[in-house]
GROMACS .gro file of C-alpha atoms in nm:
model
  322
    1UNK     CA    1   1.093  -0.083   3.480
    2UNK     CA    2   1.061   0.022   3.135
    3UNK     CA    3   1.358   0.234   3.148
    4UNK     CA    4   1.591  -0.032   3.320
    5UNK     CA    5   1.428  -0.277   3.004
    6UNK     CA    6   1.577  -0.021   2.763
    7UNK     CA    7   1.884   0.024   2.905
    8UNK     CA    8   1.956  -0.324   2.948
    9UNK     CA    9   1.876  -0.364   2.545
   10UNK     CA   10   2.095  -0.066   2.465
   11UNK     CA   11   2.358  -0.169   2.628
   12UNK     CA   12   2.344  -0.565   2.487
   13UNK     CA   13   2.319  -0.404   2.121
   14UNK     CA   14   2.662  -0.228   2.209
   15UNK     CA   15   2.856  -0.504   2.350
   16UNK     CA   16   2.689  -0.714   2.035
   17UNK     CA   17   2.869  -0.438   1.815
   18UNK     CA   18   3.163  -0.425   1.996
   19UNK     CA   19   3.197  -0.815   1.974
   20UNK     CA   20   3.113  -0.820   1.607
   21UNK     CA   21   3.436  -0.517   1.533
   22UNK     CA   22   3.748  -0.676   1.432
   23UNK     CA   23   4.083  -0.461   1.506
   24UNK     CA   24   4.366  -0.483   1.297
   25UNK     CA   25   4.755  -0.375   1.357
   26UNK     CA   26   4.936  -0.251   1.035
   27UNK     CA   27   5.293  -0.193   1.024
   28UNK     CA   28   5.494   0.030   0.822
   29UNK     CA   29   5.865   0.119   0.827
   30UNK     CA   30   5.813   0.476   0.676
   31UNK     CA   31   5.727   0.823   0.804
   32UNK     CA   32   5.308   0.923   0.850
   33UNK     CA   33   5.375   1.207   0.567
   34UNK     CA   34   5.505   0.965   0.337
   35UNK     CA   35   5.291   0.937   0.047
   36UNK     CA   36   5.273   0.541   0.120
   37UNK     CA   37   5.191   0.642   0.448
   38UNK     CA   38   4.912   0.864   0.353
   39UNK     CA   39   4.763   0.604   0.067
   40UNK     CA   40   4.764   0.339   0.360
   41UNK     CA   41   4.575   0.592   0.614
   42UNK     CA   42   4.314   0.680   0.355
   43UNK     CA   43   4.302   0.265   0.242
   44UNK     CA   44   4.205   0.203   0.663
   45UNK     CA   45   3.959   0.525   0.656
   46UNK     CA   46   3.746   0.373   0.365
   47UNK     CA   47   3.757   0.022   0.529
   48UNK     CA   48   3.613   0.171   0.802
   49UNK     CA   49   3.361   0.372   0.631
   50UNK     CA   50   3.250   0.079   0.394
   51UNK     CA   51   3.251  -0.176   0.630
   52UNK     CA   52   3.049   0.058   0.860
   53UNK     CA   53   3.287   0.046   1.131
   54UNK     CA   54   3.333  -0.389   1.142
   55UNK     CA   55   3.710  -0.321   1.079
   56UNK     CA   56   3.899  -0.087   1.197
   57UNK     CA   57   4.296  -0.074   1.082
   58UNK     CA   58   4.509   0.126   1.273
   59UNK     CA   59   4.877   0.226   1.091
   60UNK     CA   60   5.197   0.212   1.257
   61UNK     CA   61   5.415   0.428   1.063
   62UNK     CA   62   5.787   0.491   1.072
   63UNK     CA   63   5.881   0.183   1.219
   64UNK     CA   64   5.730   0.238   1.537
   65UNK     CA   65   5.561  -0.167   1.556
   66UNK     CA   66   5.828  -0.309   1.399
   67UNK     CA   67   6.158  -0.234   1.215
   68UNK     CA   68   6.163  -0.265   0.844
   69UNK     CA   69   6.332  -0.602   0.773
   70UNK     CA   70   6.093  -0.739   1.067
   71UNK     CA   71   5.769  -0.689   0.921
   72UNK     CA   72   5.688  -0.981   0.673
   73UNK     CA   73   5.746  -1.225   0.934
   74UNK     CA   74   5.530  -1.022   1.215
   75UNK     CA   75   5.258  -1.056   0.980
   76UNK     CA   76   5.344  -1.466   0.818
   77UNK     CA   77   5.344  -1.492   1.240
   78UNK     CA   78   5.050  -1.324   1.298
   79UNK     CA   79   5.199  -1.062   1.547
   80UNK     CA   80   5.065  -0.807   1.329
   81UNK     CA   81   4.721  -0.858   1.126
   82UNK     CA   82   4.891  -0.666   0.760
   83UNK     CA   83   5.196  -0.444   0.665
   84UNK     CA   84   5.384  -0.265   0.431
   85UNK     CA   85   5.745  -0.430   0.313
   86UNK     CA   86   5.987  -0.315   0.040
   87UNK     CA   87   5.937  -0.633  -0.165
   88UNK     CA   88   6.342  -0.582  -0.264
   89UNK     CA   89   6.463  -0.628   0.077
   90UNK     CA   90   6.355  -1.020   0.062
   91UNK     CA   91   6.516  -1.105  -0.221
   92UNK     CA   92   6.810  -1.355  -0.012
   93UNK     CA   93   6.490  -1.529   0.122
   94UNK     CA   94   6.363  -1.536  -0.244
   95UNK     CA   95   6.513  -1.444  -0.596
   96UNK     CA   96   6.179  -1.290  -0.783
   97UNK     CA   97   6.073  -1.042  -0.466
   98UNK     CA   98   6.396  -0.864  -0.631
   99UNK     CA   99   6.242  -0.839  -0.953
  100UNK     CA  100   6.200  -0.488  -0.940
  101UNK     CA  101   6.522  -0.397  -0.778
  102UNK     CA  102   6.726  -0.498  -1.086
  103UNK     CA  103   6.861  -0.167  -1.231
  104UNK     CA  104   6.788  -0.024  -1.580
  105UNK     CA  105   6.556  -0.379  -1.628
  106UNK     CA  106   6.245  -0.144  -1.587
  107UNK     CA  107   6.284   0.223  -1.609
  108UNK     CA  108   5.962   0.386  -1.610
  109UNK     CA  109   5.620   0.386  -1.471
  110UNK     CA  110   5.477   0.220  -1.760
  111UNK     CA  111   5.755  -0.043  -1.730
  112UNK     CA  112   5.726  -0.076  -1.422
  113UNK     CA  113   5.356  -0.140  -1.438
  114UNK     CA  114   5.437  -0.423  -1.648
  115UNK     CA  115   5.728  -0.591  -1.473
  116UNK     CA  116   5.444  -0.591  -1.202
  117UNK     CA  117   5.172  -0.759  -1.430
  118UNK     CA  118   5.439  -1.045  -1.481
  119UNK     CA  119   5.530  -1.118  -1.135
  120UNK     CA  120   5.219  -1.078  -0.991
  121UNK     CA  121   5.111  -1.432  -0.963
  122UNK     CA  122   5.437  -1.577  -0.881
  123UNK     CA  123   5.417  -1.350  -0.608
  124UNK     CA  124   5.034  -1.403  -0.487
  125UNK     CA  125   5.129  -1.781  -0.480
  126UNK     CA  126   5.441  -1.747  -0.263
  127UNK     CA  127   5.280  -1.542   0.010
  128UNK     CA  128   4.997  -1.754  -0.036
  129UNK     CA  129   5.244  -2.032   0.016
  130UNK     CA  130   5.342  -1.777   0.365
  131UNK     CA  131   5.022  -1.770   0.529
  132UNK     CA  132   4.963  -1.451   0.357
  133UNK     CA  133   4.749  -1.241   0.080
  134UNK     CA  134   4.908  -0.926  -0.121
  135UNK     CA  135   4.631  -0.666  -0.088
  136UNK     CA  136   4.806  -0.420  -0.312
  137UNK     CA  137   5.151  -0.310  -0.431
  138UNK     CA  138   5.251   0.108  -0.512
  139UNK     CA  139   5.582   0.151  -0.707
  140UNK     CA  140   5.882   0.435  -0.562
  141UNK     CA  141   5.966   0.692  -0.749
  142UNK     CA  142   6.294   0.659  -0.991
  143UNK     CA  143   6.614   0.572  -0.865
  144UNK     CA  144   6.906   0.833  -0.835
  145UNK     CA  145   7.214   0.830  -0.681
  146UNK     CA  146   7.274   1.090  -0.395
  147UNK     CA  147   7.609   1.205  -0.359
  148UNK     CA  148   7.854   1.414  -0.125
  149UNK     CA  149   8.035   1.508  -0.425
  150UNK     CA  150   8.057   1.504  -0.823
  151UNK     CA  151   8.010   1.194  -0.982
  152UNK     CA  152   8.110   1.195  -1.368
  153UNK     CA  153   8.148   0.789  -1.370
  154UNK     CA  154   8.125   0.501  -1.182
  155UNK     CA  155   8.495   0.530  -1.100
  156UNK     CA  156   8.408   0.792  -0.851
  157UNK     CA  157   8.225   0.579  -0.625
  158UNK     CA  158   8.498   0.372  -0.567
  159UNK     CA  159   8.572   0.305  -0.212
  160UNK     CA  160   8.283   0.522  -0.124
  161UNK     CA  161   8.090   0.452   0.205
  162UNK     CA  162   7.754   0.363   0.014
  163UNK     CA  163   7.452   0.337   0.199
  164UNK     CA  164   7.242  -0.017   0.122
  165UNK     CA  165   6.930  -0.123   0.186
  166UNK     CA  166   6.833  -0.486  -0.006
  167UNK     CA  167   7.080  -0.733  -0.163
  168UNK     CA  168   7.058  -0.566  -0.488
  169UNK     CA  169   7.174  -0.227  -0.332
  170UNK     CA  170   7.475  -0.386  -0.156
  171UNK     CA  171   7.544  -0.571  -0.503
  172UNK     CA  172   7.594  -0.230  -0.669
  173UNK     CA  173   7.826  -0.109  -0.412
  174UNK     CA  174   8.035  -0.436  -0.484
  175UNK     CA  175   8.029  -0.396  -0.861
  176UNK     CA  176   8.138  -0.012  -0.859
  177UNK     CA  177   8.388  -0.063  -0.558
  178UNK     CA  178   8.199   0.116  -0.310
  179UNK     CA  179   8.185  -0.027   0.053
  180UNK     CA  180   7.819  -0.148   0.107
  181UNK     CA  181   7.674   0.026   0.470
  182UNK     CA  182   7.316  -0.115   0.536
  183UNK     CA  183   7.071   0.175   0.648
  184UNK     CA  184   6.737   0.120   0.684
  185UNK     CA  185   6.487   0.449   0.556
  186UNK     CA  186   6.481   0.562   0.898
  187UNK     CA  187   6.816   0.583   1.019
  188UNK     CA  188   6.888   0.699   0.688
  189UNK     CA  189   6.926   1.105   0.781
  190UNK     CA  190   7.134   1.077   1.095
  191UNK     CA  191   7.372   0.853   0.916
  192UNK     CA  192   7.450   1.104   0.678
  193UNK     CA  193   7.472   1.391   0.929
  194UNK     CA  194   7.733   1.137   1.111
  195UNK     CA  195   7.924   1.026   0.844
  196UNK     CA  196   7.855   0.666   0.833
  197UNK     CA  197   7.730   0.687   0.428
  198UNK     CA  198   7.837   0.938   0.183
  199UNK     CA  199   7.624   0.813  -0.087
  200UNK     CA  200   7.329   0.610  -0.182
  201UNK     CA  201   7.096   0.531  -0.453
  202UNK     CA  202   6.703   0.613  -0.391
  203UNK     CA  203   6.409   0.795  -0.475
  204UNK     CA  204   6.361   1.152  -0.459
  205UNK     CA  205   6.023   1.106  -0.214
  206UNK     CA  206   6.295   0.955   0.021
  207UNK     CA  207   6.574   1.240   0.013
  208UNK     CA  208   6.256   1.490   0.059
  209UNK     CA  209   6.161   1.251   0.398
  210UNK     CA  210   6.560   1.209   0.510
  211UNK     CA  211   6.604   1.596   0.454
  212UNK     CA  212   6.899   1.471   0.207
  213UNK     CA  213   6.963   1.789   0.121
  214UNK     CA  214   7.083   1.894   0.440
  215UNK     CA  215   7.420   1.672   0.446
  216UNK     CA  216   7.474   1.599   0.065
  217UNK     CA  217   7.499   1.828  -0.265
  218UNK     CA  218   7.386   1.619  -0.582
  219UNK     CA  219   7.101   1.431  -0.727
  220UNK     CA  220   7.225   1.281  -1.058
  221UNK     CA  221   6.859   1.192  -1.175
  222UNK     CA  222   6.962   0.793  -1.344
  223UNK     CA  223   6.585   0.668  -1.313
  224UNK     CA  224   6.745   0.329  -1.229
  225UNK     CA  225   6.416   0.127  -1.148
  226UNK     CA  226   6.101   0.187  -0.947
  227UNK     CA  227   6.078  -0.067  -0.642
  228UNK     CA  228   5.738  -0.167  -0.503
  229UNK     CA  229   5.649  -0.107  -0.137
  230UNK     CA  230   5.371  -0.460  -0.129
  231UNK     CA  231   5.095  -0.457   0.143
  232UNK     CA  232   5.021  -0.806   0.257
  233UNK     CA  233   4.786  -0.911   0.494
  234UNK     CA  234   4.781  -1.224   0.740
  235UNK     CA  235   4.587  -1.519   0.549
  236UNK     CA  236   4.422  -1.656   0.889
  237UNK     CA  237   4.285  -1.307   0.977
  238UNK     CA  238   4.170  -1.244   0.589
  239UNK     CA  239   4.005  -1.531   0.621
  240UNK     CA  240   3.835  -1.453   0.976
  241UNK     CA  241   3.651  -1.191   0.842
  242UNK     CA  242   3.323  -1.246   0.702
  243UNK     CA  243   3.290  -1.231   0.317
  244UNK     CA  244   3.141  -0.845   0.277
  245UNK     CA  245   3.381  -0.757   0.487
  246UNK     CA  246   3.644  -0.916   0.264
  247UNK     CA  247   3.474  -0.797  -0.026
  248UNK     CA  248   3.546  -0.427   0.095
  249UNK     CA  249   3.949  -0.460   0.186
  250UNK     CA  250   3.953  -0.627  -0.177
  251UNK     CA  251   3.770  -0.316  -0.367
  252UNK     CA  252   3.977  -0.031  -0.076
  253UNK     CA  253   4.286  -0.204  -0.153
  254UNK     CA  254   4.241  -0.217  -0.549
  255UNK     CA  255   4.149   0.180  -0.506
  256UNK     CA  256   4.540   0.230  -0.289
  257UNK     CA  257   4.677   0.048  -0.604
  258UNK     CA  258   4.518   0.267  -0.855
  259UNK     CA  259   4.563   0.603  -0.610
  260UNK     CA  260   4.926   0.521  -0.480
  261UNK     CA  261   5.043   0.506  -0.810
  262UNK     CA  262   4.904   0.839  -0.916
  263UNK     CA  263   5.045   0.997  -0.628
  264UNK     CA  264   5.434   0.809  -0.701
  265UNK     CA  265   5.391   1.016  -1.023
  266UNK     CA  266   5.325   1.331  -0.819
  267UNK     CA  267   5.555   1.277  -0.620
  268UNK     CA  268   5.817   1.235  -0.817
  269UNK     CA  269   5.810   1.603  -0.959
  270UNK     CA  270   5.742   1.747  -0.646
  271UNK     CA  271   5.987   1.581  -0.475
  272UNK     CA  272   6.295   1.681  -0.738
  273UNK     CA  273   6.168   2.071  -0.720
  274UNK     CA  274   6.193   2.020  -0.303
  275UNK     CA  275   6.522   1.899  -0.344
  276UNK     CA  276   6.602   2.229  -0.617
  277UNK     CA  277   6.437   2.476  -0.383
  278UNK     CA  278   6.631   2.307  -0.078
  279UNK     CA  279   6.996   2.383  -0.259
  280UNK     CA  280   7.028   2.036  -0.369
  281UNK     CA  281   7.181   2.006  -0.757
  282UNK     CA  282   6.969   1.790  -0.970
  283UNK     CA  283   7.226   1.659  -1.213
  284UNK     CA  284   7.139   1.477  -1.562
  285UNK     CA  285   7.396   1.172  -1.565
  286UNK     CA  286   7.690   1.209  -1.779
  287UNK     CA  287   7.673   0.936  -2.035
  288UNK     CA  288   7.965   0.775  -1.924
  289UNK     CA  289   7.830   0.748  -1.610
  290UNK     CA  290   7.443   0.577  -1.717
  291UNK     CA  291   7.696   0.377  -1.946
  292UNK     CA  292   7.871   0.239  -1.619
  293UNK     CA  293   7.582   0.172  -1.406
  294UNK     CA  294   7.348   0.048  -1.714
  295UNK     CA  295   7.681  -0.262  -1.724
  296UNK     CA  296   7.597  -0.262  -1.381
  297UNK     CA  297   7.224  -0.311  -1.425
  298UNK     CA  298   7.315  -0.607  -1.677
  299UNK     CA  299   7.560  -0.804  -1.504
  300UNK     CA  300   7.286  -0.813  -1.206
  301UNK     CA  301   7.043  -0.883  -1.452
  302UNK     CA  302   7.258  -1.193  -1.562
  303UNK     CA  303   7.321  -1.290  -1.194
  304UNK     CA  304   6.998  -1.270  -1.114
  305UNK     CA  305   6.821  -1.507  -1.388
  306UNK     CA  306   7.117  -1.761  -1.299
  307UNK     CA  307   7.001  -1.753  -0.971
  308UNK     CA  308   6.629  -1.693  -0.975
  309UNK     CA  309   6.606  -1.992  -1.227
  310UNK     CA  310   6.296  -2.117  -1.441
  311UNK     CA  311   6.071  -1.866  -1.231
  312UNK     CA  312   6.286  -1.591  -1.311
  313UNK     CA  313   6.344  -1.634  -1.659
  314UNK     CA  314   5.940  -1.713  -1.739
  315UNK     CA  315   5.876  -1.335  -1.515
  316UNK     CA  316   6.169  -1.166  -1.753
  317UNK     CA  317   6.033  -1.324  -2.048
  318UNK     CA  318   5.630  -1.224  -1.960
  319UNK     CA  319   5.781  -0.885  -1.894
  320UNK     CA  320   6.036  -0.839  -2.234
  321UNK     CA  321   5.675  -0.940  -2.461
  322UNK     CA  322   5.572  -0.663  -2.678
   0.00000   0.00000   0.00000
C-alpha cells in the first residue's frame, strides 16, 4: 500500500513538473557552426540551467523552421516563440531596421556599438509596437566585396550579376550598375557554384560558412558596415512566463550580447586567415575603389534620412555626437 502511495506521489510531482516546463521554438536562418548559431545554443543551455529546467529553447538553425525573410512574422504571429533576423532585411517594412546596413556610416566595432546605442530604443518600441521584445542584438563582421575577378573601381562591377540580400544590398548593385540577384545566406554557395551571382558584398564569417572560396578568387577587405543579426522574442509568450523566469532570459540574453560580440571580433580574423589558407586573395581596396563605394555609402546615406524622416535623422544625429 505504501509503495502504490509513493508511486502515485512520484509520479503527480512529475506530471506537476512537466506541466510547470514551458517549451520554446527558436528560429534561425544560419548554419549550427555559425558563431550566431553557437552564441544562441549556449544563450538556450544557460536558460535551461538557470531556470532549472522551466524553459527549455530548442534552436532551429539554417533555416530549417523557417526561411530567413519569414521569421519576424512567425514570431509577431506566434508560430514560433523567438528568432534570429538580419535586422537589414526589414528595412522596406521600416526605414531605421536599415540603420546599420548603410555603408561607410559605421565602420568599426566601436562604431558600430554606438550606431546600436542610438537606435536601440526606437527599435525596442517598434517591436514592442509588433507584439514583440528584442532580447539581444550581435553585430557581423566587416563588409567586403567577394569577387570572381579583379576589382580596381566601382566601374568593374558594372553589369555584374551581384548577389543581394536586404534593400540596401540591391541599392548598391543599382548605384554601381550591377544587376541585383537576391540570395538568401543559404542558397548563397550553390548559387555561386551555378553561376547565378558572380559577386557580393558580406562578411568574411559568411564566405568561411558558403565555402566562398571554392567558386570565387578575391576578398577586397572595404569594412563597409557591420549589420546586426537581432533576437526577438514573442511578447505574449515573454509575458507567459513567470517573472524569475523572465528575470533569467533577461540576464542569458544580456550575457549573448556581451559574448556574441567578442566572438564577431574573433571571428573576423579567423575567418580572413580561412579564406588565405583556402587560396582566396585578401585584397586591400585600391583607393579609387573605397573612393567609389564610400559616394556610394553617402548617396544611400542621403536617401535614407529623406526617407526614414524625423526618426532617422534624431538616430544619425544620437549616433554622429562626440
Amino acid at each position: 500500500m505504501k509503495i502504490t502511495h509513493a508511486l502515485t506521489l512520484a509520479l503527480l510531482v512529475t506530471h506537476a513538473a512537466s506541466f510547470a516546463q514551458t517549451k520554446w521554438d527558436l528560429a534561425s536562418a544560419y548554419p549550427a557552426t555559425n558563431f550566431h548559431t553557437e552564441n544562441l545554443q549556449q544563450f538556450a543551455s544557460d536558460v535551461d540551467k538557470a531556470s532549472a529546467g522551466k524553459l527549455k529553447i530548442t534552436i532551429h538553425a539554417n533555416a530549417a523552421l523557417f526561411k530567413a525573410p519569414e521569421i519576424k512574422r512567425a514570431v509577431q504571429g506566434g508560430q514560433a516563440q523567438a528568432g534570429e533576423i538580419l535586422l537589414v532585411n526589414y528595412q522596406n517594412e521600416w526605414q531605421l531596421f536599415g540603420a546599420d546596413g548603410l555603408p561607410f556610416l559605421a565602420d568599426s566595432y566601436d562604431e558600430s556599438t554606438k550606431l546600436y546605442k542610438a537606435q536601440k530604443p526606437a527599435l525596442e518600441k517598434k517591436l514592442g509596437d509588433q507584439g514583440m521584445n528584442l532580447l539581444y542584438a550581435v553585430p557581423w563582421p566587416p563588409q567586403g566585396i567577394y569577387s570572381k575577378k579583379p576589382l580596381a573601381t566601382a566601374a568593374d562591377l558594372k553589369g555584374i550579376k551581384w548577389r543581394a540580400y536586404s534593400p540596401a544590398t540591391s541599392r548598391i548593385a543599382e548605384l554601381v550598375g550591377a544587376q541585383p540577384v537576391t540570395v538568401q545566406a543559404a542558397e548563397l554557395s550553390q548559387a555561386f557554384a551555378t553561376g547565378v551571382v558572380e559577386a557580393t558584398m558580406t562578411s568574411g564569417a559568411s564566405g568561411v560558412d558558403s565555402k566562398l572560396y571554392e567558386n570565387l578568387k578575391y576578398y577586397y577587405d572595404m569594412q563597409a558596415w557591420l549589420p546586426k543579426n537581432a533576437v526577438i522574442v514573442n511578447k505574449a509568450a515573454f509575458d507567459a512566463l513567470d517573472k524569475p523566469t523572465q528575470a533569467v532570459v533577461l540576464k542569458a540574453a544580456a550575457d549573448a550580447e556581451a559574448r556574441g560580440l567578442a566572438a564577431s571580433k574573433r571571428v573576423n580574423v579567423e575567418s580572413i586567415e580561412k579564406l588565405k589558407a583556402n587560396g582566396m586573395a585578401i585584397v586591400v581596396p585600391s583607393a579609387q575603389l573605397k573612393a567609389d563605394m564610400k559616394k556610394v555609402g553617402d548617396t544611400m546615406v542621403k536617401e535614407w534620412l529623406d526617407k526614414s524622416g524625423p526618426e532617422g535623422k534624431a538616430v544619425v544625429d544620437a549616433f554622429s555626437k562626440p
